[in-house]
mmCIF file of C-alpha atoms and ligand atoms in Angstrom:
data_model
loop_
_atom_site.group_PDB
_atom_site.id
_atom_site.type_symbol
_atom_site.label_atom_id
_atom_site.label_comp_id
_atom_site.label_asym_id
_atom_site.label_seq_id
_atom_site.Cartn_x
_atom_site.Cartn_y
_atom_site.Cartn_z
ATOM 1 C CA MET A 1 75.075 282.800 95.947
ATOM 2 C CA ARG A 2 73.806 283.830 98.922
ATOM 3 C CA VAL A 3 74.917 286.025 101.098
ATOM 4 C CA ILE A 4 73.312 288.351 104.261
ATOM 5 C CA ILE A 5 75.512 291.392 104.863
ATOM 6 C CA VAL A 6 74.906 292.843 108.053
ATOM 7 C CA GLY A 7 75.511 296.474 109.947
ATOM 8 C CA ALA A 8 74.110 299.226 111.978
ATOM 9 C CA PRO A 9 71.892 301.675 110.397
ATOM 10 C CA GLY A 10 74.668 303.507 107.921
ATOM 11 C CA SER A 11 77.396 301.022 107.668
ATOM 12 C CA GLY A 12 77.116 301.119 104.465
ATOM 13 C CA LYS A 13 74.661 297.722 103.969
ATOM 14 C CA GLY A 14 73.430 299.061 100.635
ATOM 15 C CA THR A 15 75.517 300.998 98.687
ATOM 16 C CA HIS A 16 77.275 297.808 98.832
ATOM 17 C CA CYS A 17 74.924 295.391 98.429
ATOM 18 C CA LYS A 18 74.589 297.721 94.027
ATOM 19 C CA ARG A 19 77.924 296.806 93.508
ATOM 20 C CA ILE A 20 77.920 292.711 95.110
ATOM 21 C CA VAL A 21 74.629 292.946 92.766
ATOM 22 C CA GLU A 22 76.122 294.324 89.317
ATOM 23 C CA LYS A 23 79.761 291.449 89.556
ATOM 24 C CA TYR A 24 77.391 288.205 91.098
ATOM 25 C CA ASN A 25 73.897 288.761 88.791
ATOM 26 C CA VAL A 26 72.231 288.137 92.249
ATOM 27 C CA ALA A 27 68.795 289.725 93.801
ATOM 28 C CA HIS A 28 69.605 292.689 96.072
ATOM 29 C CA LEU A 29 66.826 291.660 98.720
ATOM 30 C CA SER A 30 66.948 294.673 101.391
ATOM 31 C CA SER A 31 64.208 294.624 104.053
ATOM 32 C CA GLY A 32 63.969 297.761 104.500
ATOM 33 C CA ASP A 33 63.412 298.775 100.678
ATOM 34 C CA ILE A 34 60.958 296.645 100.266
ATOM 35 C CA LEU A 35 59.284 297.985 103.539
ATOM 36 C CA ARG A 36 59.626 301.934 102.202
ATOM 37 C CA HIS A 37 57.894 300.244 99.309
ATOM 38 C CA GLU A 38 54.529 298.369 100.995
ATOM 39 C CA ARG A 39 53.957 301.914 102.554
ATOM 40 C CA ALA A 40 54.341 304.258 99.459
ATOM 41 C CA ASN A 41 51.797 301.640 97.907
ATOM 42 C CA ASN A 42 49.408 302.600 101.567
ATOM 43 C CA THR A 43 49.323 298.084 101.537
ATOM 44 C CA ASP A 44 48.277 296.384 104.970
ATOM 45 C CA LEU A 45 51.747 295.566 105.394
ATOM 46 C CA GLY A 46 52.930 298.778 104.754
ATOM 47 C CA LEU A 47 50.711 299.762 107.602
ATOM 48 C CA LYS A 48 51.004 298.213 110.167
ATOM 49 C CA ALA A 49 54.885 298.159 109.604
ATOM 50 C CA GLN A 50 55.052 302.456 109.329
ATOM 51 C CA SER A 51 54.404 303.220 113.216
ATOM 52 C CA TYR A 52 57.591 300.666 114.589
ATOM 53 C CA MET A 53 60.057 302.249 111.264
ATOM 54 C CA ASP A 54 59.039 305.470 112.095
ATOM 55 C CA SER A 55 60.155 305.357 115.681
ATOM 56 C CA GLY A 56 63.458 303.152 115.447
ATOM 57 C CA GLY A 57 61.968 300.306 116.779
ATOM 58 C CA LEU A 58 61.896 296.342 114.800
ATOM 59 C CA VAL A 59 58.983 295.800 112.802
ATOM 60 C CA PRO A 60 57.734 291.989 114.015
ATOM 61 C CA ASP A 61 59.332 289.369 113.225
ATOM 62 C CA ASP A 62 56.021 287.022 111.748
ATOM 63 C CA LEU A 63 55.164 290.110 108.534
ATOM 64 C CA ILE A 64 59.207 290.517 107.847
ATOM 65 C CA VAL A 65 59.822 287.035 108.841
ATOM 66 C CA ALA A 66 57.054 286.492 105.655
ATOM 67 C CA MET A 67 57.766 289.018 103.631
ATOM 68 C CA MET A 68 61.564 287.487 103.576
ATOM 69 C CA ALA A 69 60.371 284.681 102.717
ATOM 70 C CA LYS A 70 58.622 285.200 99.136
ATOM 71 C CA ALA A 71 61.249 287.140 98.337
ATOM 72 C CA VAL A 72 64.139 284.288 98.770
ATOM 73 C CA LYS A 73 61.965 281.785 96.496
ATOM 74 C CA ALA A 74 61.211 284.419 94.477
ATOM 75 C CA ALA A 75 64.913 285.089 93.872
ATOM 76 C CA PRO A 76 66.808 283.693 91.064
ATOM 77 C CA LYS A 77 69.286 280.886 90.785
ATOM 78 C CA ALA A 78 72.167 282.647 90.636
ATOM 79 C CA GLY A 79 71.450 283.486 94.422
ATOM 80 C CA PHE A 80 70.634 286.174 96.406
ATOM 81 C CA VAL A 81 72.588 289.228 98.946
ATOM 82 C CA LEU A 82 70.650 290.182 101.597
ATOM 83 C CA ASP A 83 70.323 293.433 103.203
ATOM 84 C CA GLY A 84 68.740 293.884 106.461
ATOM 85 C CA PHE A 85 66.955 291.062 106.866
ATOM 86 C CA PRO A 86 68.010 288.760 109.578
ATOM 87 C CA ARG A 87 67.736 291.425 112.775
ATOM 88 C CA THR A 88 66.777 288.959 115.742
ATOM 89 C CA VAL A 89 67.748 285.203 116.201
ATOM 90 C CA THR A 90 64.207 284.559 115.485
ATOM 91 C CA GLN A 91 64.589 285.800 111.821
ATOM 92 C CA ALA A 92 68.220 284.222 111.602
ATOM 93 C CA GLN A 93 66.151 280.737 112.503
ATOM 94 C CA GLN A 94 63.431 280.623 110.724
ATOM 95 C CA LEU A 95 65.886 282.106 107.510
ATOM 96 C CA ASP A 96 67.377 279.256 107.858
ATOM 97 C CA ALA A 97 64.691 276.599 108.938
ATOM 98 C CA SER A 98 62.926 277.449 105.829
ATOM 99 C CA LEU A 99 66.242 276.865 103.817
ATOM 100 C CA GLU A 100 67.423 273.893 105.116
ATOM 101 C CA LYS A 101 63.581 273.073 103.575
ATOM 102 C CA ALA A 102 65.309 273.432 100.635
ATOM 103 C CA ASP A 103 68.263 272.137 100.785
ATOM 104 C CA ARG A 104 70.026 275.739 100.621
ATOM 105 C CA LYS A 105 71.790 277.028 103.355
ATOM 106 C CA ILE A 106 73.842 280.817 103.451
ATOM 107 C CA ASP A 107 77.266 279.942 101.915
ATOM 108 C CA ALA A 108 78.317 283.242 103.386
ATOM 109 C CA VAL A 109 77.877 286.669 106.348
ATOM 110 C CA ILE A 110 79.488 290.011 105.340
ATOM 111 C CA SER A 111 79.323 291.563 109.319
ATOM 112 C CA LEU A 112 80.370 295.489 108.352
ATOM 113 C CA THR A 113 81.587 297.140 111.561
ATOM 114 C CA CYS A 114 81.755 301.487 111.775
ATOM 115 C CA THR A 115 81.919 304.013 115.130
ATOM 116 C CA ASP A 116 79.149 305.460 116.218
ATOM 117 C CA ASP A 117 80.146 308.905 114.783
ATOM 118 C CA VAL A 118 81.164 307.682 111.789
ATOM 119 C CA ILE A 119 77.077 306.345 111.466
ATOM 120 C CA MET A 120 75.669 309.128 112.498
ATOM 121 C CA LYS A 121 77.121 311.833 110.045
ATOM 122 C CA ARG A 122 76.888 309.337 107.403
ATOM 123 C CA LEU A 123 72.806 309.411 107.936
ATOM 124 C CA THR A 124 72.076 312.726 108.937
ATOM 125 C CA GLY A 125 73.828 313.486 106.413
ATOM 126 C CA ARG A 126 71.906 311.343 103.988
ATOM 127 C CA ARG A 127 69.651 312.303 101.004
ATOM 128 C CA SER A 128 67.681 309.672 99.295
ATOM 129 C CA CYS A 129 65.329 309.219 95.879
ATOM 130 C CA PRO A 130 61.744 308.160 96.743
ATOM 131 C CA GLU A 131 61.843 307.290 92.877
ATOM 132 C CA CYS A 132 65.100 304.889 92.219
ATOM 133 C CA GLY A 133 66.599 304.630 94.796
ATOM 134 C CA ALA A 134 69.769 307.143 93.990
ATOM 135 C CA VAL A 135 71.683 307.815 97.558
ATOM 136 C CA TYR A 136 73.454 311.160 98.315
ATOM 137 C CA HIS A 137 75.702 312.511 100.625
ATOM 138 C CA VAL A 138 75.148 316.373 101.231
ATOM 139 C CA THR A 139 78.929 316.615 102.022
ATOM 140 C CA ASN A 140 80.127 313.507 100.636
ATOM 141 C CA VAL A 141 78.210 313.132 97.281
ATOM 142 C CA PRO A 142 75.921 316.416 96.236
ATOM 143 C CA PRO A 143 73.852 315.225 93.547
ATOM 144 C CA LYS A 144 74.953 318.204 91.005
ATOM 145 C CA LYS A 145 71.628 320.198 92.023
ATOM 146 C CA GLU A 146 70.940 320.405 95.180
ATOM 147 C CA GLY A 147 67.975 318.742 96.574
ATOM 148 C CA ILE A 148 67.246 316.864 93.310
ATOM 149 C CA CYS A 149 67.996 313.852 92.152
ATOM 150 C CA ASP A 150 70.736 312.949 88.740
ATOM 151 C CA GLU A 151 69.530 309.521 87.855
ATOM 152 C CA CYS A 152 65.619 310.711 87.177
ATOM 153 C CA GLY A 153 65.318 314.355 88.207
ATOM 154 C CA ALA A 154 63.411 313.559 91.344
ATOM 155 C CA GLU A 155 62.947 315.494 94.776
ATOM 156 C CA LEU A 156 65.680 314.353 97.081
ATOM 157 C CA VAL A 157 63.990 313.611 101.160
ATOM 158 C CA HIS A 158 66.058 312.847 104.482
ATOM 159 C CA ARG A 159 64.674 310.438 105.425
ATOM 160 C CA PRO A 160 62.592 310.916 108.472
ATOM 161 C CA ASP A 161 64.116 308.033 110.108
ATOM 162 C CA ASP A 162 67.897 309.979 109.143
ATOM 163 C CA THR A 163 67.116 312.487 112.373
ATOM 164 C CA VAL A 164 69.428 312.330 115.524
ATOM 165 C CA ASP A 165 67.659 310.881 117.697
ATOM 166 C CA VAL A 166 65.760 308.240 115.424
ATOM 167 C CA VAL A 167 69.629 307.522 114.394
ATOM 168 C CA LYS A 168 69.546 307.090 118.459
ATOM 169 C CA ASN A 169 67.004 304.245 118.581
ATOM 170 C CA ARG A 170 68.261 302.244 115.831
ATOM 171 C CA LEU A 171 71.630 302.312 116.744
ATOM 172 C CA ASP A 172 70.484 301.138 119.820
ATOM 173 C CA THR A 173 67.342 298.439 118.901
ATOM 174 C CA TYR A 174 71.035 296.793 116.592
ATOM 175 C CA ARG A 175 72.802 296.547 119.151
ATOM 176 C CA GLN A 176 70.178 294.364 121.232
ATOM 177 C CA GLN A 177 68.642 292.771 118.428
ATOM 178 C CA THR A 178 71.075 293.015 116.050
ATOM 179 C CA ALA A 179 74.095 291.964 116.824
ATOM 180 C CA PRO A 180 73.305 288.710 118.923
ATOM 181 C CA VAL A 181 73.089 287.741 115.294
ATOM 182 C CA ILE A 182 76.671 288.001 114.134
ATOM 183 C CA ASP A 183 77.094 285.784 117.342
ATOM 184 C CA TYR A 184 74.049 283.317 115.662
ATOM 185 C CA TYR A 185 76.022 282.806 112.188
ATOM 186 C CA LYS A 186 79.808 282.835 114.345
ATOM 187 C CA SER A 187 78.397 279.521 116.201
ATOM 188 C CA ASN A 188 78.414 278.791 112.748
ATOM 189 C CA GLY A 189 81.371 279.762 110.970
ATOM 190 C CA GLU A 190 79.822 281.837 108.735
ATOM 191 C CA VAL A 191 80.598 285.136 109.457
ATOM 192 C CA PHE A 192 83.364 287.540 107.661
ATOM 193 C CA GLU A 193 84.447 291.178 109.321
ATOM 194 C CA ILE A 194 84.630 293.550 107.548
ATOM 195 C CA ASP A 195 85.793 297.589 108.076
ATOM 196 C CA GLY A 196 82.825 299.371 106.951
ATOM 197 C CA SER A 197 84.191 302.631 108.129
ATOM 198 C CA CYS A 198 86.619 303.330 105.434
ATOM 199 C CA GLU A 199 86.144 304.080 102.337
ATOM 200 C CA ALA A 200 83.341 302.612 100.173
ATOM 201 C CA GLU A 201 85.720 301.813 97.124
ATOM 202 C CA GLU A 202 88.811 300.191 100.210
ATOM 203 C CA THR A 203 85.966 298.121 101.822
ATOM 204 C CA ILE A 204 84.320 296.682 98.346
ATOM 205 C CA ILE A 205 87.244 296.150 97.870
ATOM 206 C CA GLU A 206 87.663 293.214 100.318
ATOM 207 C CA ILE A 207 84.455 292.058 100.908
ATOM 208 C CA PHE A 208 85.073 290.968 96.856
ATOM 209 C CA LYS A 209 88.387 289.426 98.282
ATOM 210 C CA VAL A 210 85.560 286.873 100.235
ATOM 211 C CA LEU A 211 82.376 286.663 98.015
ATOM 212 C CA ASP A 212 85.084 285.292 95.296
ATOM 213 C CA LYS A 213 85.528 282.807 97.073
ATOM 214 C CA PHE A 214 81.847 281.658 96.694
ATOM 215 C CA ALA A 215 81.284 282.976 93.544
ATOM 216 C CA ALA A 216 83.520 280.294 91.916
ATOM 217 C CA GLN A 217 82.642 277.589 93.941
ATOM 218 C CA ALA A 218 79.418 278.411 92.712
ATOM 219 C CA GLU A 219 80.084 277.814 89.455
HETATM 220 P P1 AMP B 1 66.718 300.407 106.796
HETATM 221 O O1 AMP B 1 66.024 300.521 106.191
HETATM 222 O O2 AMP B 1 67.286 298.739 106.432
HETATM 223 O O3 AMP B 1 67.483 300.695 108.590
HETATM 224 O O4 AMP B 1 65.581 299.251 108.078
HETATM 225 C C1 AMP B 1 64.518 300.407 108.198
HETATM 226 C C2 AMP B 1 63.821 300.697 109.250
HETATM 227 O O5 AMP B 1 62.891 299.665 108.764
HETATM 228 C C3 AMP B 1 64.011 299.312 110.135
HETATM 229 O O6 AMP B 1 64.385 300.548 111.409
HETATM 230 C C4 AMP B 1 63.343 299.157 111.110
HETATM 231 O O7 AMP B 1 61.523 299.440 110.787
HETATM 232 C C5 AMP B 1 62.165 298.311 109.694
HETATM 233 N N1 AMP B 1 63.453 296.852 109.271
HETATM 234 C C6 AMP B 1 63.872 296.565 108.186
HETATM 235 N N2 AMP B 1 64.095 295.074 108.313
HETATM 236 C C7 AMP B 1 63.878 294.882 109.524
HETATM 237 C C8 AMP B 1 63.702 293.682 109.580
HETATM 238 N N3 AMP B 1 64.443 292.627 109.189
HETATM 239 N N4 AMP B 1 62.814 293.061 111.302
HETATM 240 C C9 AMP B 1 62.652 294.290 111.657
HETATM 241 N N5 AMP B 1 61.848 295.423 111.060
HETATM 242 C C10 AMP B 1 63.029 295.882 110.359
#
């Protein structure tokens, strides 16, 4: 099963991807996570990406497409869920072209809708574990001990791009560059729009309803 989950920052892509991975055994390919890993390791790519990420803009397409093509190629037979990629129409076209070469295609695109208000509250209160990737929220999902990851004991961080001004830029970037990706896939009839503003448990039920059909076809 090959799936894309698209939505504004804070719409819940990462949270729902974890559940999708548990249920269908596919690989979670998050472009943001891969970039943060590259940065933490001070790689060439990480250094090139950092200024774009810190300002809420997009890393250039050529760097991202090469990085994600590698990840897609290494994905297991069960498939993958793409999170945060493609984020421009150029990236989508290049992804489709490379899948086509391998005689493959995207099965479904889940588009998560969410209001700016909900997004702002979620992201400015989000705290992330830099070690194991666990995600918390200061009021909605607080860790047992303030500032410390329940899973691995590492100190939680407020991502520098989760501050009010950078979130505003990320939302602008989303509207200008990523929203057209949904139209691009709509023209191929693969988009399933799901409300991402409600409780995570309600949203994931709707996502599973869509993906169960594709999982059944893949058996
Ligand atoms: P995310 O964690 O998905 O919100 O990504 C964090 C940041 O990484 C974004 O604000 C961008 O600067 C960069 N990034 C992630 N994915 C992409 C992509 N597909 N294209 C360009 N930049 C990206």
